[in-house]
């Protein structure tokens, strides 16, 4: 006897057998009972949810010897012929392989003949969206004025590809993904009938992997039975189907939403131990985080999440445990890490760190408090406040990411240290002891042509603490002013952006620019210094590409000159002031407080200025 | 006049000698022509007394002949002409329409119905119909669509609609009257004979098919309605709108906002400018500039950079811009 796959063997034979589509079966049953069957029906929905099956059931209902009835007998010749695909009254056409207008003309010619021996002449057109435009046009007239006792049933996964003139002449039914619980019920029935022992957990895993498609679920069950025989354990299911258990994914997500990095790592490890690939795991996590964001922002738009109702409810409950802003930041952070997974030598480690990172992201309130503290710092500094103010709480000067800075008093008078006024709203500020003023850096030592004039003003500086690399905000009397690019932004920030800009376009240039800096940028000439001969050589080799990128970056034609700063040329050696500036910049980047501020604000370090002293 | 007024007039026994049907809505046009056909030709076989002409291939002389031909089985003939402006110029069909209208009126043996997508009221051939112009344009406001739904439910044998059903249906399907007619029939079947259609029936049985113009998306984003923006984006993408086109529209919109934020002039009618100014104020120049970066990142993602699928990248953008 020829083996028949489960999906065919267990294909529903009546409306009662159809799972999870009551919103379609109910009106169709009522239409048959009330003799109000439309002349054209469009069944749409994802694959494997029952479109073609419903078309065949409908055909049996209409042509059954006992019909038209909503419960066909399944035993009469018409029912058997329709089930076997041999009925002359029911014609099934695969529009994916018969797309031409001639195929449709054949069909139109056939529709003129009355049904015999059945009652209705039924045309089931599968994948109807594949028909050509001419074929649709040929069909249109027949759809507008169909012969009596004829029925067109169109099935498609892409209704948007069908001309409106055709869609508007059909009664449209949208079939949905089937809930996992309903798939499990059906699979349980099938496995019992097939005398296969399989746990409910395995059936649920199969149902979830099927993503709402009953046919996919039955095919997966078939695969598992083929491998494991009549007795299937959970490990076999995971192994055979290479599943990433949704429970494990949700465990990771629950942990990160609850800020439990340890639990998140444990859940990651569990997923890894079960053989999940890091990249796939990351993709699934990105997808689920996206669902959480969408459900948090648009809770009433279930249709935006492609999942069964129970899964949506589960995700919604999880989404409600965090705020939308934090979820968005988590999503953004994970996407960023996901991009690196492809090149990572140890992808699982990258994924673990990504999970830890998103688990430790602060929520919106915390960000709000941070911003408030930064604003207080600004106000404090604007009043000429010294150390011990809100800035000492660990924040740095605010960066808006666009180079804009709030205006601050810059007069020499205002630079005079004043008694710090500690705002009561920043209690943690008291924990930090202000560092004594750093030694003043040499004035005017920076070699850049576009050095700004010395400006005294209250500024914050993030300086390293020698012991623990914990930055302190310390007042300095005078430090080298950062160079100012022609557009008004500091060259260090401009260089960072330029380097970031090259990242997408040319990773070679991006890498070679590491530790480089802008020496000058005047008119259309840009001089870039790099501290290694090798990097300078690479950049010179790629001179044209770099010039092109720089032109695009500055939005004007730009010539680029590369200076090898490792060469013993006195003129290109960074001054003490520059060295100090670079040291402070590096310290700022290493500082956890600054890192946290950059992360939560999605900001960048634009400028590091001396605190409480001359600029 | 509206189509329902035409039907009422015909039901009252008055059939004029010439009608001009203006508008592209196929259901309204079909309903008007069906009513005329029933009134003029009756329900029986009528091919002898019926002419259907296409404007693109018909000369004025052919139209005049059709109008002057005497009826065979019916008391009057019906001549339907579609899109008379399809062929313009000296020998275009519109040249002969005023004379045809005049002859149809004088003879009393023909009813002339001309169906046109649009008609310039100042044109001579349009003026010839006087007030026998039937509006077949699709309703655009939800209130008008809901009114159509109630009329249609009544027409389909008195389908009972629960509270808010018409409005919900109008929201889901939009001004596509043929689809609405089919949906009402389907929902009546879903509810069962003699039972009222409820909002739950609509929610379960009717997909959201209303076409979403791109400016619905830009408006939703500009006004900070993130949930609506996500819904509109999903509809646009499921309707086949290419991702780069959506991104292009958003970029253009934000460029205009940025221009306005910096005091530059933006072309467009006053109400559009006012709307843009309101949106630009909501963002502020700094956030508008950072939005350009988000647009750029999405552009890269759509072109294959990064790990996000295009639709996810667009969703991320919409959330970022509308948030």
PDB file of C-alpha atoms in Angstrom, chain A residues 318-449:
ATOM      1  CA  UNK A 318       5.618  40.560  28.720  1.00  0.00           C
ATOM      2  CA  UNK A 319       5.683  43.899  26.888  1.00  0.00           C
ATOM      3  CA  UNK A 320       3.628  45.503  29.636  1.00  0.00           C
ATOM      4  CA  UNK A 321       6.368  44.722  32.123  1.00  0.00           C
ATOM      5  CA  UNK A 322       8.609  47.363  30.597  1.00  0.00           C
ATOM      6  CA  UNK A 323       8.187  50.783  29.084  1.00  0.00           C
ATOM      7  CA  UNK A 324       8.180  51.403  25.365  1.00  0.00           C
ATOM      8  CA  UNK A 325      11.312  53.548  25.389  1.00  0.00           C
ATOM      9  CA  UNK A 326      13.354  50.859  27.115  1.00  0.00           C
ATOM     10  CA  UNK A 327      12.064  48.172  24.804  1.00  0.00           C
ATOM     11  CA  UNK A 328      13.010  50.322  21.836  1.00  0.00           C
ATOM     12  CA  UNK A 329      16.502  50.807  23.188  1.00  0.00           C
ATOM     13  CA  UNK A 330      16.767  47.082  23.774  1.00  0.00           C
ATOM     14  CA  UNK A 331      15.695  46.430  20.208  1.00  0.00           C
ATOM     15  CA  UNK A 332      18.129  48.973  18.834  1.00  0.00           C
ATOM     16  CA  UNK A 333      20.986  47.604  20.902  1.00  0.00           C
ATOM     17  CA  UNK A 334      20.266  44.023  19.919  1.00  0.00           C
ATOM     18  CA  UNK A 335      20.055  44.885  16.224  1.00  0.00           C
ATOM     19  CA  UNK A 336      23.420  46.582  16.487  1.00  0.00           C
ATOM     20  CA  UNK A 337      24.939  43.528  18.127  1.00  0.00           C
ATOM     21  CA  UNK A 338      23.216  41.238  15.649  1.00  0.00           C
ATOM     22  CA  UNK A 339      25.081  42.970  12.834  1.00  0.00           C
ATOM     23  CA  UNK A 340      28.369  42.027  14.487  1.00  0.00           C
ATOM     24  CA  UNK A 341      27.349  38.407  14.989  1.00  0.00           C
ATOM     25  CA  UNK A 342      27.970  37.602  11.346  1.00  0.00           C
ATOM     26  CA  UNK A 343      31.686  38.401  11.658  1.00  0.00           C
ATOM     27  CA  UNK A 344      32.270  37.416  15.239  1.00  0.00           C
ATOM     28  CA  UNK A 345      34.799  34.614  15.775  1.00  0.00           C
ATOM     29  CA  UNK A 346      32.825  33.539  18.843  1.00  0.00           C
ATOM     30  CA  UNK A 347      29.246  34.388  17.995  1.00  0.00           C
ATOM     31  CA  UNK A 348      27.759  32.920  21.132  1.00  0.00           C
ATOM     32  CA  UNK A 349      29.947  35.098  23.335  1.00  0.00           C
ATOM     33  CA  UNK A 350      28.841  38.158  21.364  1.00  0.00           C
ATOM     34  CA  UNK A 351      25.238  37.137  21.771  1.00  0.00           C
ATOM     35  CA  UNK A 352      25.683  36.609  25.497  1.00  0.00           C
ATOM     36  CA  UNK A 353      27.227  40.030  25.908  1.00  0.00           C
ATOM     37  CA  UNK A 354      24.435  41.531  23.823  1.00  0.00           C
ATOM     38  CA  UNK A 355      21.893  39.923  26.106  1.00  0.00           C
ATOM     39  CA  UNK A 356      23.692  41.203  29.193  1.00  0.00           C
ATOM     40  CA  UNK A 357      23.843  44.639  27.666  1.00  0.00           C
ATOM     41  CA  UNK A 358      20.144  44.847  26.911  1.00  0.00           C
ATOM     42  CA  UNK A 359      19.299  43.341  30.289  1.00  0.00           C
ATOM     43  CA  UNK A 360      21.170  46.119  32.043  1.00  0.00           C
ATOM     44  CA  UNK A 361      19.735  48.996  30.040  1.00  0.00           C
ATOM     45  CA  UNK A 362      18.106  51.472  32.372  1.00  0.00           C
ATOM     46  CA  UNK A 363      14.451  52.313  31.970  1.00  0.00           C
ATOM     47  CA  UNK A 364      13.032  55.614  30.882  1.00  0.00           C
ATOM     48  CA  UNK A 365      12.668  56.984  34.417  1.00  0.00           C
ATOM     49  CA  UNK A 366      16.336  56.471  35.021  1.00  0.00           C
ATOM     50  CA  UNK A 367      17.165  58.232  31.773  1.00  0.00           C
ATOM     51  CA  UNK A 368      14.833  61.031  32.744  1.00  0.00           C
ATOM     52  CA  UNK A 369      16.614  61.392  36.048  1.00  0.00           C
ATOM     53  CA  UNK A 370      19.942  61.386  34.292  1.00  0.00           C
ATOM     54  CA  UNK A 371      18.815  64.074  31.910  1.00  0.00           C
ATOM     55  CA  UNK A 372      17.485  66.056  34.822  1.00  0.00           C
ATOM     56  CA  UNK A 373      20.825  65.786  36.540  1.00  0.00           C
ATOM     57  CA  UNK A 374      22.608  66.855  33.401  1.00  0.00           C
ATOM     58  CA  UNK A 375      20.341  69.842  33.129  1.00  0.00           C
ATOM     59  CA  UNK A 376      21.069  70.694  36.719  1.00  0.00           C
ATOM     60  CA  UNK A 377      24.728  70.390  35.957  1.00  0.00           C
ATOM     61  CA  UNK A 378      24.334  72.784  33.078  1.00  0.00           C
ATOM     62  CA  UNK A 379      22.491  75.275  35.218  1.00  0.00           C
ATOM     63  CA  UNK A 380      25.052  74.894  37.923  1.00  0.00           C
ATOM     64  CA  UNK A 381      27.884  75.489  35.530  1.00  0.00           C
ATOM     65  CA  UNK A 382      26.086  78.350  33.895  1.00  0.00           C
ATOM     66  CA  UNK A 383      26.046  80.011  37.277  1.00  0.00           C
ATOM     67  CA  UNK A 384      29.760  79.467  37.465  1.00  0.00           C
ATOM     68  CA  UNK A 385      29.455  76.536  39.861  1.00  0.00           C
ATOM     69  CA  UNK A 386      32.514  74.498  40.654  1.00  0.00           C
ATOM     70  CA  UNK A 387      33.073  70.915  41.549  1.00  0.00           C
ATOM     71  CA  UNK A 388      30.810  69.161  43.954  1.00  0.00           C
ATOM     72  CA  UNK A 389      27.763  70.196  42.004  1.00  0.00           C
ATOM     73  CA  UNK A 390      25.479  67.830  40.191  1.00  0.00           C
ATOM     74  CA  UNK A 391      28.163  67.036  37.691  1.00  0.00           C
ATOM     75  CA  UNK A 392      30.079  65.176  40.299  1.00  0.00           C
ATOM     76  CA  UNK A 393      27.317  62.619  40.309  1.00  0.00           C
ATOM     77  CA  UNK A 394      28.953  61.004  37.367  1.00  0.00           C
ATOM     78  CA  UNK A 395      27.540  62.836  34.392  1.00  0.00           C
ATOM     79  CA  UNK A 396      29.518  64.633  31.755  1.00  0.00           C
ATOM     80  CA  UNK A 397      28.616  67.556  29.608  1.00  0.00           C
ATOM     81  CA  UNK A 398      25.468  66.855  27.672  1.00  0.00           C
ATOM     82  CA  UNK A 399      25.804  65.885  24.100  1.00  0.00           C
ATOM     83  CA  UNK A 400      22.943  66.220  21.746  1.00  0.00           C
ATOM     84  CA  UNK A 401      24.452  64.210  19.056  1.00  0.00           C
ATOM     85  CA  UNK A 402      24.278  66.918  16.511  1.00  0.00           C
ATOM     86  CA  UNK A 403      26.945  69.285  17.557  1.00  0.00           C
ATOM     87  CA  UNK A 404      24.573  71.780  19.085  1.00  0.00           C
ATOM     88  CA  UNK A 405      25.423  73.044  22.472  1.00  0.00           C
ATOM     89  CA  UNK A 406      23.418  75.231  24.746  1.00  0.00           C
ATOM     90  CA  UNK A 407      24.916  78.616  25.081  1.00  0.00           C
ATOM     91  CA  UNK A 408      26.982  79.188  28.164  1.00  0.00           C
ATOM     92  CA  UNK A 409      28.598  82.211  29.638  1.00  0.00           C
ATOM     93  CA  UNK A 410      32.141  82.449  28.431  1.00  0.00           C
ATOM     94  CA  UNK A 411      33.431  85.510  30.126  1.00  0.00           C
ATOM     95  CA  UNK A 412      36.592  85.338  32.099  1.00  0.00           C
ATOM     96  CA  UNK A 413      34.777  86.663  35.104  1.00  0.00           C
ATOM     97  CA  UNK A 414      32.373  83.838  35.214  1.00  0.00           C
ATOM     98  CA  UNK A 415      35.215  81.395  35.173  1.00  0.00           C
ATOM     99  CA  UNK A 416      36.201  82.311  38.673  1.00  0.00           C
ATOM    100  CA  UNK A 417      35.480  79.383  40.936  1.00  0.00           C
ATOM    101  CA  UNK A 418      32.551  79.946  43.161  1.00  0.00           C
ATOM    102  CA  UNK A 419      31.220  78.064  46.083  1.00  0.00           C
ATOM    103  CA  UNK A 420      29.428  75.090  44.594  1.00  0.00           C
ATOM    104  CA  UNK A 421      25.721  75.082  45.015  1.00  0.00           C
ATOM    105  CA  UNK A 422      24.686  71.485  45.296  1.00  0.00           C
ATOM    106  CA  UNK A 423      21.156  70.917  44.132  1.00  0.00           C
ATOM    107  CA  UNK A 424      19.144  68.846  46.545  1.00  0.00           C
ATOM    108  CA  UNK A 425      17.762  66.817  43.690  1.00  0.00           C
ATOM    109  CA  UNK A 426      21.085  65.117  43.203  1.00  0.00           C
ATOM    110  CA  UNK A 427      21.859  63.458  46.474  1.00  0.00           C
ATOM    111  CA  UNK A 428      24.388  61.092  45.003  1.00  0.00           C
ATOM    112  CA  UNK A 429      26.549  64.057  44.158  1.00  0.00           C
ATOM    113  CA  UNK A 430      27.693  64.205  47.730  1.00  0.00           C
ATOM    114  CA  UNK A 431      29.333  60.803  47.392  1.00  0.00           C
ATOM    115  CA  UNK A 432      31.887  62.109  44.995  1.00  0.00           C
ATOM    116  CA  UNK A 433      34.745  64.099  46.263  1.00  0.00           C
ATOM    117  CA  UNK A 434      35.854  66.756  43.856  1.00  0.00           C
ATOM    118  CA  UNK A 435      39.320  66.295  42.598  1.00  0.00           C
ATOM    119  CA  UNK A 436      41.764  69.107  42.954  1.00  0.00           C
ATOM    120  CA  UNK A 437      42.303  71.188  39.938  1.00  0.00           C
ATOM    121  CA  UNK A 438      44.338  69.474  37.278  1.00  0.00           C
ATOM    122  CA  UNK A 439      47.520  71.166  36.231  1.00  0.00           C
ATOM    123  CA  UNK A 440      46.858  73.686  33.561  1.00  0.00           C
ATOM    124  CA  UNK A 441      47.730  72.588  30.099  1.00  0.00           C
ATOM    125  CA  UNK A 442      49.899  74.837  27.990  1.00  0.00           C
ATOM    126  CA  UNK A 443      47.925  77.544  26.423  1.00  0.00           C
ATOM    127  CA  UNK A 444      47.776  77.814  22.716  1.00  0.00           C
ATOM    128  CA  UNK A 445      49.882  74.721  22.207  1.00  0.00           C
ATOM    129  CA  UNK A 446      47.579  73.064  19.757  1.00  0.00           C
ATOM    130  CA  UNK A 447      48.984  73.089  16.262  1.00  0.00           C
ATOM    131  CA  UNK A 448      45.750  73.427  14.394  1.00  0.00           C
ATOM    132  CA  UNK A 449      45.272  76.496  12.323  1.00  0.00           C
TER     133      UNK A 449
END
